[in-house]
């Protein structure tokens, strides 16, 4: 069945691009209405994405591919550009456009007093365009171009408040660390180009080549792992996770956009988009699953000791992305994409909710907050829904997607199952800790807070509804999403043991958080008092940043200093010596050629004298 709307998918990234161009061209002249340009552009893109999505729900839609624009031709090789629409990227188009739209609306209130508000919305528009272009890319090279553009936009947005040294440092860190991963992706892309029949790079040809075993198995494994290195960088997986928490220095709406639907989601989407390559290599699948599982529990343990509200949510994102990678690595493709789908809504909700709190109390330290439930009811209730969804409490969306991953791990991957379950406990604990510190108890002296404006609370309500209901598209009782996403019939049996265990673990984490930070029957310094070394280890994030600073940053600085000295004293020294020699010869020439007759006569006399001595010496010899 051929789609009517998919042929217009190229319009979806076009409108954010037009918004960026208009806001950039007219600058401050659009300050009063620039936000509306960005919102309208986002709304149009969202509507088109919805039309494509709903049309593809109607039946067995064929993948739509337009690959007519010949971009590069060398001899017999040609590379065409275009776009492609599948069920996977139709879903991603809805996620990206929806989250981008609510972030734009929210930013109208949050960034209202910022002098560079027009620049902010232009960057957001370019960021959205980059991600949407990445989603509909028809081949790996086109994907890589937009992949790099997403990285550039993240640098601009994380460092938006460039006058803050922390923001500048975070932007540079995000750019450099993700570039490390991008090198792996680039090498994987080169290998893919070299070994693909006719050097084709479009996703359809890659699928066919893998299915027909046209690429040697060891090369497939190497390509898959190199592609995953790129995903590790963008999606903040261990060991390239360090940039993501520091990216919190950017405006909070950007944190929501990066963490929910754009940059960090790009890594998971990359693995899903090239899943044929991964599924052909058991070794690569194991690497993905192990890295994902380790990252999930690693980041969750760090989250329990952080005090910055946005950093807690940032480590939560790293952990949840680990869940998604774990799912993809054990072959639970639908479960991984399903968790990406639900996570986009409740994580955007939590970040925007934290922005509402920061907007009201002007601090990010949860220990300097309290009692906000009485003053910010909409923010409180919507944040509670997001926290329960993230904690995996039934019937919120996070419960169904987390349960799908744990159920898949239950069969054949017991170690990863228990890792995921323990990470779920820590997640529920640090979210209850955050919630009770911020919204329960008494307000600190001098704290004045009020509910955020409608432009900020309305997106919270929309996302809260989605965080509550989005999970019902893929449950053991309604496996619709799995069938639609893969095209194969999915018979998802309810694993009651896993569902009960995960529910008990979630409630246990929340209960412990309530006893420590709500009821205060357990001292909040219980761990730091009994095992201060453990608290320090978690608070300092296992000293990974310090380790990288010693092993990589300082050593590379020293190497750079040595090369600088070599360049200064050897390379530039040789050049300077030649220059000085030429200058000295020139000065000597100017003294000889000074225009004075008596000097010329003296030189001639000396020359004759030297010549005579030479001739006389020759006679004696």
Coordinates of C-alpha atoms in Angstrom, one line a residue:
X1 CA 0.0 0.0 0.0
X2 CA 1.5 3.3 -1.1
X3 CA 1.4 6.4 1.2
X4 CA 0.0 9.7 0.1
X5 CA 1.5 11.9 2.8
X6 CA 4.9 10.3 3.1
X7 CA 6.0 12.1 -0.1
X8 CA 5.7 15.3 1.8
X9 CA 8.0 14.3 4.6
X10 CA 10.7 16.6 3.3
X11 CA 8.5 19.5 4.4
X12 CA 8.8 18.5 8.1
X13 CA 12.4 19.7 8.5
X14 CA 11.9 22.5 6.0
X15 CA 9.7 24.6 8.3
X16 CA 12.2 24.7 11.2
X17 CA 14.9 25.6 8.7
X18 CA 12.8 28.5 7.4
X19 CA 12.2 29.6 10.9
X20 CA 16.0 29.6 11.6
X21 CA 16.7 31.6 8.4
X22 CA 14.1 34.2 9.1
X23 CA 15.1 34.7 12.7
X24 CA 18.8 34.8 11.7
X25 CA 18.3 37.2 8.8
X26 CA 16.1 39.7 10.7
X27 CA 17.7 39.3 14.1
X28 CA 16.5 41.8 16.8
X29 CA 13.7 43.0 14.5
X30 CA 11.9 39.8 15.2
X31 CA 12.3 40.0 19.0
X32 CA 8.6 40.7 19.6
X33 CA 7.2 38.0 17.3
X34 CA 10.1 35.7 16.7
X35 CA 8.8 33.2 19.2
X36 CA 5.6 32.9 17.3
X37 CA 7.5 32.2 14.0
X38 CA 9.2 29.4 15.8
X39 CA 6.0 28.0 17.3
X40 CA 4.0 28.2 14.1
X41 CA 6.8 26.5 12.2
X42 CA 7.0 23.7 14.8
X43 CA 3.2 23.3 14.8
X44 CA 3.1 22.9 11.0
X45 CA 5.9 20.3 11.1
X46 CA 4.0 18.4 13.9
X47 CA 0.8 18.4 11.9
X48 CA 2.5 16.9 8.8
X49 CA 4.3 14.3 11.0
X50 CA 0.9 13.4 12.6
X51 CA -0.7 13.0 9.1
X52 CA 2.1 10.6 8.0
X53 CA 1.9 8.7 11.3
X54 CA -1.8 8.2 11.2
X55 CA -1.8 7.2 7.6
X56 CA 0.8 4.5 8.3
X57 CA -1.5 3.2 11.1
X58 CA -4.1 2.4 8.6
X59 CA -2.5 -0.8 7.2
X60 CA 0.6 -2.4 5.8
X61 CA 2.3 0.7 4.4
X62 CA 5.3 0.2 2.2
X63 CA 8.4 2.1 3.0
X64 CA 8.5 5.3 1.0
X65 CA 11.8 6.2 -0.5
X66 CA 12.7 9.3 -2.7
X67 CA 16.3 9.1 -3.8
X68 CA 16.4 11.2 -7.0
X69 CA 18.8 14.0 -6.3
X70 CA 22.3 13.1 -7.5
X71 CA 24.6 14.8 -5.1
X72 CA 28.0 13.3 -6.1
X73 CA 29.3 11.4 -9.1
X74 CA 32.9 10.1 -9.5
X75 CA 33.4 7.8 -12.4
X76 CA 30.8 5.0 -12.2
X77 CA 30.0 5.8 -8.6
X78 CA 27.2 8.2 -7.8
X79 CA 25.6 9.2 -4.5
X80 CA 22.1 10.4 -4.4
X81 CA 20.3 12.3 -1.6
X82 CA 16.7 12.1 -0.6
X83 CA 14.5 10.9 2.2
X84 CA 12.9 7.8 3.4
X85 CA 9.8 7.1 5.6
X86 CA 9.4 3.9 7.5
X87 CA 7.3 3.1 10.6
X88 CA 10.3 3.6 12.8
X89 CA 11.1 7.1 11.6
X90 CA 7.4 8.1 11.3
X91 CA 7.2 7.4 15.0
X92 CA 10.4 9.4 15.6
X93 CA 9.1 12.3 13.5
X94 CA 6.1 12.6 15.8
X95 CA 8.3 12.4 19.0
X96 CA 10.7 15.1 17.8
X97 CA 8.2 17.5 16.4
X98 CA 5.9 17.2 19.5
X99 CA 8.6 17.7 22.1
X100 CA 10.1 20.5 20.0
X101 CA 6.7 22.2 19.8
X102 CA 6.1 22.0 23.6
X103 CA 9.6 23.2 24.3
X104 CA 9.1 26.2 22.0
X105 CA 5.8 27.1 23.8
X106 CA 7.4 26.6 27.2
X107 CA 10.4 28.8 26.2
X108 CA 8.1 31.7 25.5
X109 CA 7.6 32.1 29.2
X110 CA 11.0 30.7 30.5
X111 CA 13.2 32.8 28.2
X112 CA 11.0 35.9 28.1
X113 CA 13.5 38.3 29.8
X114 CA 16.6 37.1 28.0
X115 CA 18.1 39.7 25.7
X116 CA 19.1 37.1 23.1
X117 CA 15.7 35.4 22.9
X118 CA 15.7 35.6 19.1
X119 CA 19.1 33.9 18.9
X120 CA 17.8 31.2 21.3
X121 CA 14.8 30.4 19.1
X122 CA 16.9 30.4 16.0
X123 CA 19.3 27.8 17.5
X124 CA 16.3 25.7 18.6
X125 CA 14.9 25.8 15.1
X126 CA 18.3 24.7 13.6
X127 CA 18.6 22.0 16.2
X128 CA 15.1 20.7 15.3
X129 CA 15.9 20.8 11.6
X130 CA 19.1 18.9 12.1
X131 CA 17.4 16.1 14.1
X132 CA 14.5 15.8 11.7
X133 CA 16.9 15.7 8.8
X134 CA 18.8 12.9 10.5
X135 CA 15.6 10.9 11.1
X136 CA 14.5 10.9 7.4
X137 CA 18.0 10.4 5.9
X138 CA 18.0 7.9 3.1
X139 CA 21.6 6.9 3.4
X140 CA 24.5 6.7 5.9
X141 CA 26.4 9.7 4.6
X142 CA 23.4 12.0 4.7
X143 CA 22.7 10.7 8.2
X144 CA 26.3 11.5 9.2
X145 CA 26.0 15.1 7.9
X146 CA 22.9 15.8 10.0
X147 CA 24.5 13.9 12.9
X148 CA 27.4 16.4 12.9
X149 CA 25.0 19.3 12.6
X150 CA 23.2 18.1 15.7
X151 CA 26.5 18.2 17.5
X152 CA 27.2 21.8 16.3
X153 CA 23.8 22.9 17.5
X154 CA 24.3 21.2 20.9
X155 CA 27.5 23.3 21.2
X156 CA 25.6 26.5 20.5
X157 CA 22.8 25.7 22.9
X158 CA 24.7 24.3 25.8
X159 CA 27.0 27.3 25.6
X160 CA 24.1 29.8 25.0
X161 CA 24.9 31.7 28.2
X162 CA 28.5 32.2 27.0
X163 CA 29.2 34.8 29.7
X164 CA 29.2 31.9 32.3
X165 CA 32.6 30.1 32.4
X166 CA 30.8 26.9 33.3
X167 CA 28.6 27.1 30.2
X168 CA 31.5 27.7 27.9
X169 CA 33.4 24.7 29.5
X170 CA 30.4 22.5 29.2
X171 CA 29.8 23.4 25.5
X172 CA 33.4 22.6 24.7
X173 CA 33.3 19.3 26.7
X174 CA 30.1 18.2 24.9
X175 CA 31.6 19.0 21.5
X176 CA 35.0 17.3 22.1
X177 CA 33.7 14.2 23.9
X178 CA 31.0 13.5 21.3
X179 CA 33.6 14.0 18.5
X180 CA 35.5 11.0 20.0
X181 CA 32.5 8.9 19.3
X182 CA 32.0 10.4 15.9
X183 CA 35.5 9.3 14.8
X184 CA 34.4 5.7 15.4
X185 CA 31.2 6.2 13.5
X186 CA 33.1 7.8 10.6
X187 CA 35.6 4.9 10.4
X188 CA 32.6 2.5 10.5
X189 CA 31.0 4.4 7.6
X190 CA 34.2 4.2 5.6
X191 CA 34.5 0.4 6.1
X192 CA 30.8 0.1 5.1
X193 CA 31.5 2.1 2.0
X194 CA 34.5 -0.1 1.1
X195 CA 32.8 -3.5 1.6
X196 CA 29.3 -2.7 0.3
X197 CA 28.5 -4.0 -3.2
X198 CA 28.8 -1.1 -5.6
X199 CA 29.7 1.1 -2.6
X200 CA 26.1 1.7 -1.9
X201 CA 25.3 3.5 1.4
X202 CA 21.5 3.7 1.4
X203 CA 19.8 1.8 4.2
X204 CA 17.9 -0.5 1.8
X205 CA 21.1 -1.7 0.1
X206 CA 22.7 -2.2 3.5
X207 CA 19.7 -4.3 4.6
X208 CA 19.9 -6.4 1.5
X209 CA 23.7 -6.9 1.7
X210 CA 23.5 -8.0 5.3
X211 CA 20.6 -10.4 4.6
X212 CA 22.5 -11.9 1.6
X213 CA 25.8 -12.1 3.7
X214 CA 27.7 -10.0 1.2
X215 CA 30.0 -8.7 3.9
X216 CA 32.4 -11.0 5.8
X217 CA 31.3 -11.7 9.4
X218 CA 34.3 -10.3 11.1
X219 CA 34.0 -7.0 9.2
X220 CA 30.3 -6.8 10.1
X221 CA 31.2 -7.1 13.8
X222 CA 33.8 -4.4 13.4
X223 CA 31.5 -2.1 11.6
X224 CA 28.7 -2.6 14.1
X225 CA 31.0 -1.9 17.1
X226 CA 32.4 1.3 15.4
X227 CA 28.8 2.5 14.7
X228 CA 28.1 1.8 18.4
X229 CA 31.0 3.9 19.4
X230 CA 29.3 6.9 17.7
X231 CA 26.1 6.0 19.6
X232 CA 28.0 5.8 22.9
X233 CA 29.2 9.4 22.4
X234 CA 25.8 10.9 21.4
X235 CA 23.7 8.9 23.9
X236 CA 26.1 9.5 26.8
X237 CA 26.9 5.8 27.4
X238 CA 29.9 4.8 29.5
X239 CA 32.7 5.7 29.1
X240 CA 31.8 8.8 27.0
X241 CA 29.0 9.9 29.4
X242 CA 30.8 12.7 31.1
X243 CA 29.6 15.5 28.8
X244 CA 25.9 14.9 29.4
X245 CA 25.5 16.0 33.0
X246 CA 27.7 19.1 32.4
X247 CA 25.4 20.0 29.5
X248 CA 22.9 21.1 32.2
X249 CA 24.6 24.5 32.1
X250 CA 22.5 25.4 29.1
X251 CA 18.9 26.8 29.5
X252 CA 16.5 24.2 31.0
X253 CA 14.2 24.0 27.9
X254 CA 17.3 22.9 25.9
X255 CA 18.0 20.2 28.6
X256 CA 14.5 18.9 27.9
X257 CA 15.0 19.0 24.1
X258 CA 18.4 17.3 24.2
X259 CA 17.5 14.6 26.8
X260 CA 14.0 13.8 25.5
X261 CA 13.9 13.8 21.8
X262 CA 17.0 15.0 19.9
X263 CA 20.7 14.6 20.6
X264 CA 20.8 11.7 23.1
X265 CA 18.0 9.9 21.3
X266 CA 20.0 10.1 18.1
X267 CA 22.4 7.4 19.4
X268 CA 19.7 4.9 20.2
X269 CA 18.0 5.7 16.8
X270 CA 21.3 5.1 15.1
X271 CA 21.5 1.6 16.5
X272 CA 17.9 0.9 15.7
X273 CA 18.3 2.3 12.1
X274 CA 21.3 0.1 11.4
X275 CA 19.9 -2.9 13.4
X276 CA 20.4 -5.3 10.5
X277 CA 24.2 -4.9 11.0
X278 CA 24.0 -5.5 14.7
X279 CA 21.7 -8.4 14.5
X280 CA 24.1 -10.1 12.1
X281 CA 26.8 -10.1 14.8
X282 CA 26.2 -11.8 18.2
X283 CA 29.5 -10.2 19.5
X284 CA 28.3 -6.7 18.7
X285 CA 24.9 -7.4 20.2
X286 CA 26.6 -8.6 23.4
X287 CA 28.8 -5.4 23.5
X288 CA 25.7 -3.2 23.2
X289 CA 23.8 -5.1 25.9
X290 CA 26.7 -5.1 28.4
X291 CA 27.6 -1.4 27.9
X292 CA 23.9 -0.5 28.2
X293 CA 23.3 -2.6 31.3
X294 CA 26.5 -1.3 33.0
X295 CA 25.6 2.3 32.1
X296 CA 22.1 1.9 33.5
X297 CA 23.2 0.9 37.0
X298 CA 26.3 3.0 37.0
X299 CA 24.5 6.3 36.3
X300 CA 21.6 5.3 38.6
X301 CA 24.0 4.9 41.6
X302 CA 25.5 8.3 40.9
X303 CA 22.0 9.9 40.8
X304 CA 21.3 9.0 44.4
X305 CA 24.0 11.3 45.7
X306 CA 23.6 14.4 43.5
X307 CA 22.0 17.6 44.8
X308 CA 21.4 19.6 41.6
X309 CA 17.9 19.0 40.4
X310 CA 19.0 19.0 36.7
X311 CA 22.0 16.8 37.3
X312 CA 19.9 14.2 39.0
X313 CA 17.6 14.1 35.9
X314 CA 20.7 14.1 33.7
X315 CA 22.1 11.0 35.3
X316 CA 18.6 9.5 35.1
X317 CA 18.7 10.1 31.3
X318 CA 22.1 8.3 31.0
X319 CA 20.6 5.4 33.0
X320 CA 17.5 5.2 30.9
X321 CA 19.4 5.3 27.7
X322 CA 21.4 2.4 29.1
X323 CA 18.1 0.5 29.4
X324 CA 17.3 1.2 25.8
X325 CA 20.8 0.0 24.7
X326 CA 20.4 -3.1 26.9
X327 CA 17.1 -3.9 25.2
X328 CA 18.5 -3.5 21.7
X329 CA 21.5 -5.6 22.6
X330 CA 19.5 -8.6 23.8
X331 CA 17.3 -8.5 20.7
X332 CA 14.3 -6.7 22.3
X333 CA 14.0 -4.2 19.4
X334 CA 10.4 -3.2 20.1
X335 CA 11.0 -2.8 23.8
X336 CA 14.0 -0.5 23.3
X337 CA 12.1 1.7 20.8
X338 CA 9.1 1.7 23.1
X339 CA 11.2 2.9 26.0
X340 CA 12.6 5.6 23.8
X341 CA 9.0 6.6 23.0
X342 CA 7.7 6.8 26.6
X343 CA 10.9 8.3 27.9
X344 CA 10.7 11.2 25.5
X345 CA 7.4 12.3 27.2
X346 CA 8.1 11.8 30.9
X347 CA 11.7 13.1 30.7
X348 CA 10.7 16.2 28.8
X349 CA 8.0 16.6 31.5
X350 CA 10.5 16.3 34.3
X351 CA 13.0 18.7 32.8
X352 CA 10.4 21.3 32.0
X353 CA 9.0 20.8 35.5
X354 CA 12.4 21.3 37.0
X355 CA 12.7 24.5 34.9
X356 CA 9.3 25.7 36.4
X357 CA 10.8 25.1 39.9
X358 CA 14.1 26.9 39.1
X359 CA 12.1 29.8 37.5
X360 CA 10.2 30.1 40.8
X361 CA 13.0 29.7 43.5
X362 CA 16.1 30.7 41.5
X363 CA 18.2 27.8 42.7
X364 CA 19.0 24.3 41.5
X365 CA 20.0 22.8 44.9
X366 CA 17.2 20.5 46.1
X367 CA 18.3 21.1 49.7
X368 CA 17.5 24.8 49.3
X369 CA 13.9 23.9 48.2
X370 CA 10.8 22.6 50.0
X371 CA 7.1 23.0 50.5
X372 CA 6.5 23.9 46.8
X373 CA 3.4 21.6 46.6
X374 CA 1.3 24.3 48.3
X375 CA 2.4 27.1 46.0
X376 CA 2.9 25.3 42.7
X377 CA 0.1 22.8 42.4
X378 CA 0.2 22.3 38.6
X379 CA 4.0 21.8 38.6
X380 CA 3.7 19.5 41.6
X381 CA 1.1 17.2 40.1
X382 CA 2.6 17.0 36.7
X383 CA 6.1 16.5 38.1
X384 CA 4.7 13.7 40.3
X385 CA 3.3 12.0 37.2
X386 CA 6.7 12.2 35.4
X387 CA 8.5 10.9 38.5
X388 CA 6.1 7.9 38.9
X389 CA 6.5 7.1 35.2
X390 CA 10.3 7.2 35.4
X391 CA 10.2 5.1 38.6
X392 CA 8.2 2.4 36.7
X393 CA 5.0 2.5 38.8
X394 CA 1.9 0.9 37.2
X395 CA 0.0 2.2 35.2
X396 CA 2.2 5.0 34.1
X397 CA 4.0 4.7 30.8
X398 CA 7.4 4.0 32.2
X399 CA 6.1 0.9 33.9
X400 CA 5.1 -0.8 30.6
X401 CA 8.3 0.1 28.7
X402 CA 10.6 -0.8 31.6
X403 CA 8.7 -4.0 32.2
X404 CA 9.0 -4.9 28.5
X405 CA 12.8 -4.6 28.7
X406 CA 13.0 -6.6 32.0
X407 CA 10.7 -9.3 30.6
X408 CA 13.0 -9.7 27.6
X409 CA 16.1 -9.9 29.8
X410 CA 14.4 -12.5 32.1
X411 CA 14.6 -15.0 29.3
X412 CA 18.2 -15.9 28.7
X413 CA 20.0 -12.9 30.3
X414 CA 19.6 -13.3 34.1
X415 CA 22.6 -11.1 35.0
X416 CA 21.3 -8.2 32.9
X417 CA 17.8 -8.7 34.3
X418 CA 19.1 -8.3 37.9
X419 CA 21.2 -5.3 36.9
X420 CA 18.1 -3.7 35.3
X421 CA 16.0 -4.5 38.4
X422 CA 18.6 -3.0 40.8
X423 CA 18.9 0.1 38.6
X424 CA 15.1 0.4 38.8
X425 CA 15.3 0.5 42.6
X426 CA 17.9 3.3 42.6
X427 CA 15.8 5.2 40.0
X428 CA 12.7 5.1 42.2
X429 CA 14.8 6.1 45.2
X430 CA 16.5 9.1 43.8
X431 CA 13.3 10.4 42.2
X432 CA 11.4 10.1 45.5
X433 CA 14.3 11.8 47.2
X434 CA 14.1 14.6 44.6
X435 CA 10.3 15.0 44.9
X436 CA 10.1 15.0 48.7
X437 CA 13.0 17.5 49.0
X438 CA 11.5 19.9 46.5
X439 CA 7.7 19.7 47.0
X440 CA 7.2 18.3 50.5
X441 CA 8.2 19.6 54.0
X442 CA 8.5 23.3 54.8
X443 CA 9.8 26.0 52.6
X444 CA 13.2 27.5 53.6
X445 CA 13.2 30.9 55.2
X446 CA 12.9 33.6 52.6
X447 CA 11.8 31.4 49.8
X448 CA 9.1 33.1 47.7
X449 CA 7.6 30.9 45.0
X450 CA 4.6 31.1 42.7
X451 CA 3.2 29.0 39.9
X452 CA 4.7 29.5 36.5
X453 CA 2.7 31.3 33.7
X454 CA 0.3 29.4 31.4
X455 CA 2.8 29.1 28.6
X456 CA 4.9 27.0 30.9
X457 CA 2.3 25.0 32.7
X458 CA 0.3 24.1 29.6
X459 CA 3.1 22.0 28.1
X460 CA 3.5 20.3 31.5
X461 CA -0.1 19.2 31.4
X462 CA 0.1 17.9 27.9
X463 CA 3.2 15.9 28.6
X464 CA 1.7 14.6 31.9
X465 CA -1.2 13.2 30.0
X466 CA 1.2 11.5 27.5
X467 CA 3.4 10.2 30.4
X468 CA 0.3 8.6 31.9
X469 CA -1.3 7.1 28.7
X470 CA 1.5 6.5 26.2
X471 CA 2.4 3.2 27.7
X472 CA -0.8 1.5 26.7
X473 CA 0.2 1.2 23.1
X474 CA 2.4 -1.8 24.0
X475 CA 1.4 -3.9 26.9
X476 CA 1.2 -7.7 27.4
X477 CA -2.5 -7.3 26.8
X478 CA -2.2 -5.1 23.8
X479 CA 1.1 -5.7 21.8
X480 CA -0.1 -3.4 19.0
X481 CA 3.1 -1.3 18.7
X482 CA 5.3 -4.3 18.3
X483 CA 3.3 -5.7 15.4
X484 CA 3.1 -2.2 13.7
X485 CA 6.8 -1.4 14.2
X486 CA 8.3 -4.6 12.9
X487 CA 5.6 -5.8 10.6
X488 CA 5.5 -9.2 12.3
X489 CA 2.8 -10.5 14.6
X490 CA 3.8 -10.1 18.2
X491 CA 2.3 -12.3 20.9
X492 CA 3.4 -10.7 24.2
X493 CA 2.6 -12.9 27.2
X494 CA 2.3 -11.2 30.6
X495 CA 5.2 -12.1 32.7
X496 CA 3.6 -11.8 36.1
X497 CA 6.8 -12.6 38.0
X498 CA 8.7 -9.7 36.4
X499 CA 5.7 -7.3 36.7
X500 CA 5.3 -8.1 40.4
X501 CA 9.1 -7.9 41.1
X502 CA 9.5 -4.6 39.2
X503 CA 6.5 -3.1 41.0
X504 CA 7.7 -4.1 44.4
X505 CA 11.2 -2.7 43.6
X506 CA 9.7 0.6 42.5
X507 CA 7.6 0.9 45.6
X508 CA 10.5 -0.1 47.8
X509 CA 12.6 2.7 46.3
X510 CA 9.9 5.2 46.8
X511 CA 9.2 4.0 50.3
X512 CA 12.8 4.3 51.3
X513 CA 12.9 7.8 49.8
X514 CA 9.8 8.8 51.8
X515 CA 11.2 7.4 55.1
X516 CA 14.4 9.4 54.6
X517 CA 13.2 12.6 53.0
X518 CA 9.5 12.7 53.6
X519 CA 8.8 11.3 57.1
X520 CA 12.5 11.7 58.1
X521 CA 12.3 8.6 60.3
X522 CA 15.7 7.5 58.8
X523 CA 18.4 10.2 59.0
X524 CA 19.2 11.7 55.6
X525 CA 22.9 11.4 56.5
X526 CA 22.6 7.7 57.3
X527 CA 24.9 6.6 54.4
X528 CA 27.3 9.5 54.6
X529 CA 27.6 9.0 58.4
X530 CA 28.1 5.2 58.2
X531 CA 30.2 5.0 55.0
X532 CA 31.4 8.5 54.1
X533 CA 33.8 7.1 51.5
X534 CA 30.8 5.6 49.6
X535 CA 28.9 8.9 49.7
X536 CA 32.0 10.7 48.4
X537 CA 32.6 8.1 45.7
X538 CA 29.0 8.5 44.4
X539 CA 28.9 12.3 44.9
X540 CA 32.2 12.7 42.9
X541 CA 30.8 10.4 40.2
X542 CA 33.4 7.6 40.8
X543 CA 36.1 10.2 40.1
X544 CA 35.8 9.5 36.4
X545 CA 36.2 13.2 35.5
X546 CA 39.3 13.4 37.6
X547 CA 40.7 10.3 36.1
X548 CA 40.1 11.6 32.6
X549 CA 41.7 14.9 33.6
X550 CA 44.9 13.1 34.8
X551 CA 45.1 10.4 32.1
X552 CA 44.0 12.4 29.0
X553 CA 43.6 16.1 29.5
X554 CA 46.8 16.9 31.4
X555 CA 48.9 14.4 29.4
X556 CA 47.6 15.7 26.1
X557 CA 48.3 19.3 27.3
X558 CA 51.9 18.3 28.1
X559 CA 52.2 16.7 24.7
X560 CA 50.8 19.8 23.2
X561 CA 53.2 22.0 25.1
X562 CA 56.2 19.8 23.9
X563 CA 55.0 20.1 20.3
X564 CA 54.5 23.8 20.8
X565 CA 58.1 24.2 22.0
X566 CA 59.4 22.0 19.1
X567 CA 57.4 24.2 16.7
X568 CA 58.6 27.4 18.4
X569 CA 62.3 26.6 18.8
X570 CA 63.0 24.0 16.0
X571 CA 60.6 24.7 13.1
X572 CA 60.1 28.4 13.7
X573 CA 63.7 28.7 14.9
X574 CA 65.0 27.4 11.6
X575 CA 62.8 29.8 9.7
X576 CA 63.8 32.7 11.9
X577 CA 67.5 31.8 11.4
X578 CA 67.1 31.9 7.7
X579 CA 65.3 35.2 7.9
X580 CA 68.0 36.7 10.1
X581 CA 70.7 35.3 7.8
X582 CA 69.1 36.9 4.8
X583 CA 68.6 40.1 6.7
X584 CA 72.3 40.2 7.7
X585 CA 73.4 39.7 4.1
X586 CA 71.0 42.4 3.1
X587 CA 72.5 44.8 5.7
X588 CA 76.0 43.9 4.5
X589 CA 74.9 44.7 1.0
X590 CA 73.5 48.1 2.0
X591 CA 76.8 49.0 3.6
X592 CA 78.8 48.0 0.5
X593 CA 76.4 49.8 -1.8
X594 CA 76.2 53.1 0.1
X595 CA 76.9 55.5 -2.9
X596 CA 80.1 57.0 -1.5
X597 CA 83.0 57.1 -4.1
X598 CA 85.7 57.0 -1.5
X599 CA 84.2 53.8 -0.1
X600 CA 84.1 52.2 -3.5
X601 CA 87.7 53.2 -4.1
X602 CA 88.8 51.7 -0.8
X603 CA 87.0 48.5 -1.6
X604 CA 88.6 48.3 -5.0
X605 CA 92.0 48.9 -3.5
X606 CA 91.5 46.2 -0.9
X607 CA 90.2 43.9 -3.7
X608 CA 93.4 44.5 -5.8
X609 CA 95.6 44.0 -2.7
X610 CA 93.9 40.6 -2.0
X611 CA 94.2 39.6 -5.7
X612 CA 97.9 40.5 -5.7
X613 CA 98.5 38.5 -2.6
X614 CA 96.7 35.5 -4.0
X615 CA 98.7 35.7 -7.3
X616 CA 102.0 36.2 -5.3
X617 CA 101.2 33.2 -3.1
X618 CA 100.5 31.2 -6.3
X619 CA 104.0 31.9 -7.6
X620 CA 105.7 30.8 -4.4
X621 CA 103.6 27.5 -4.5

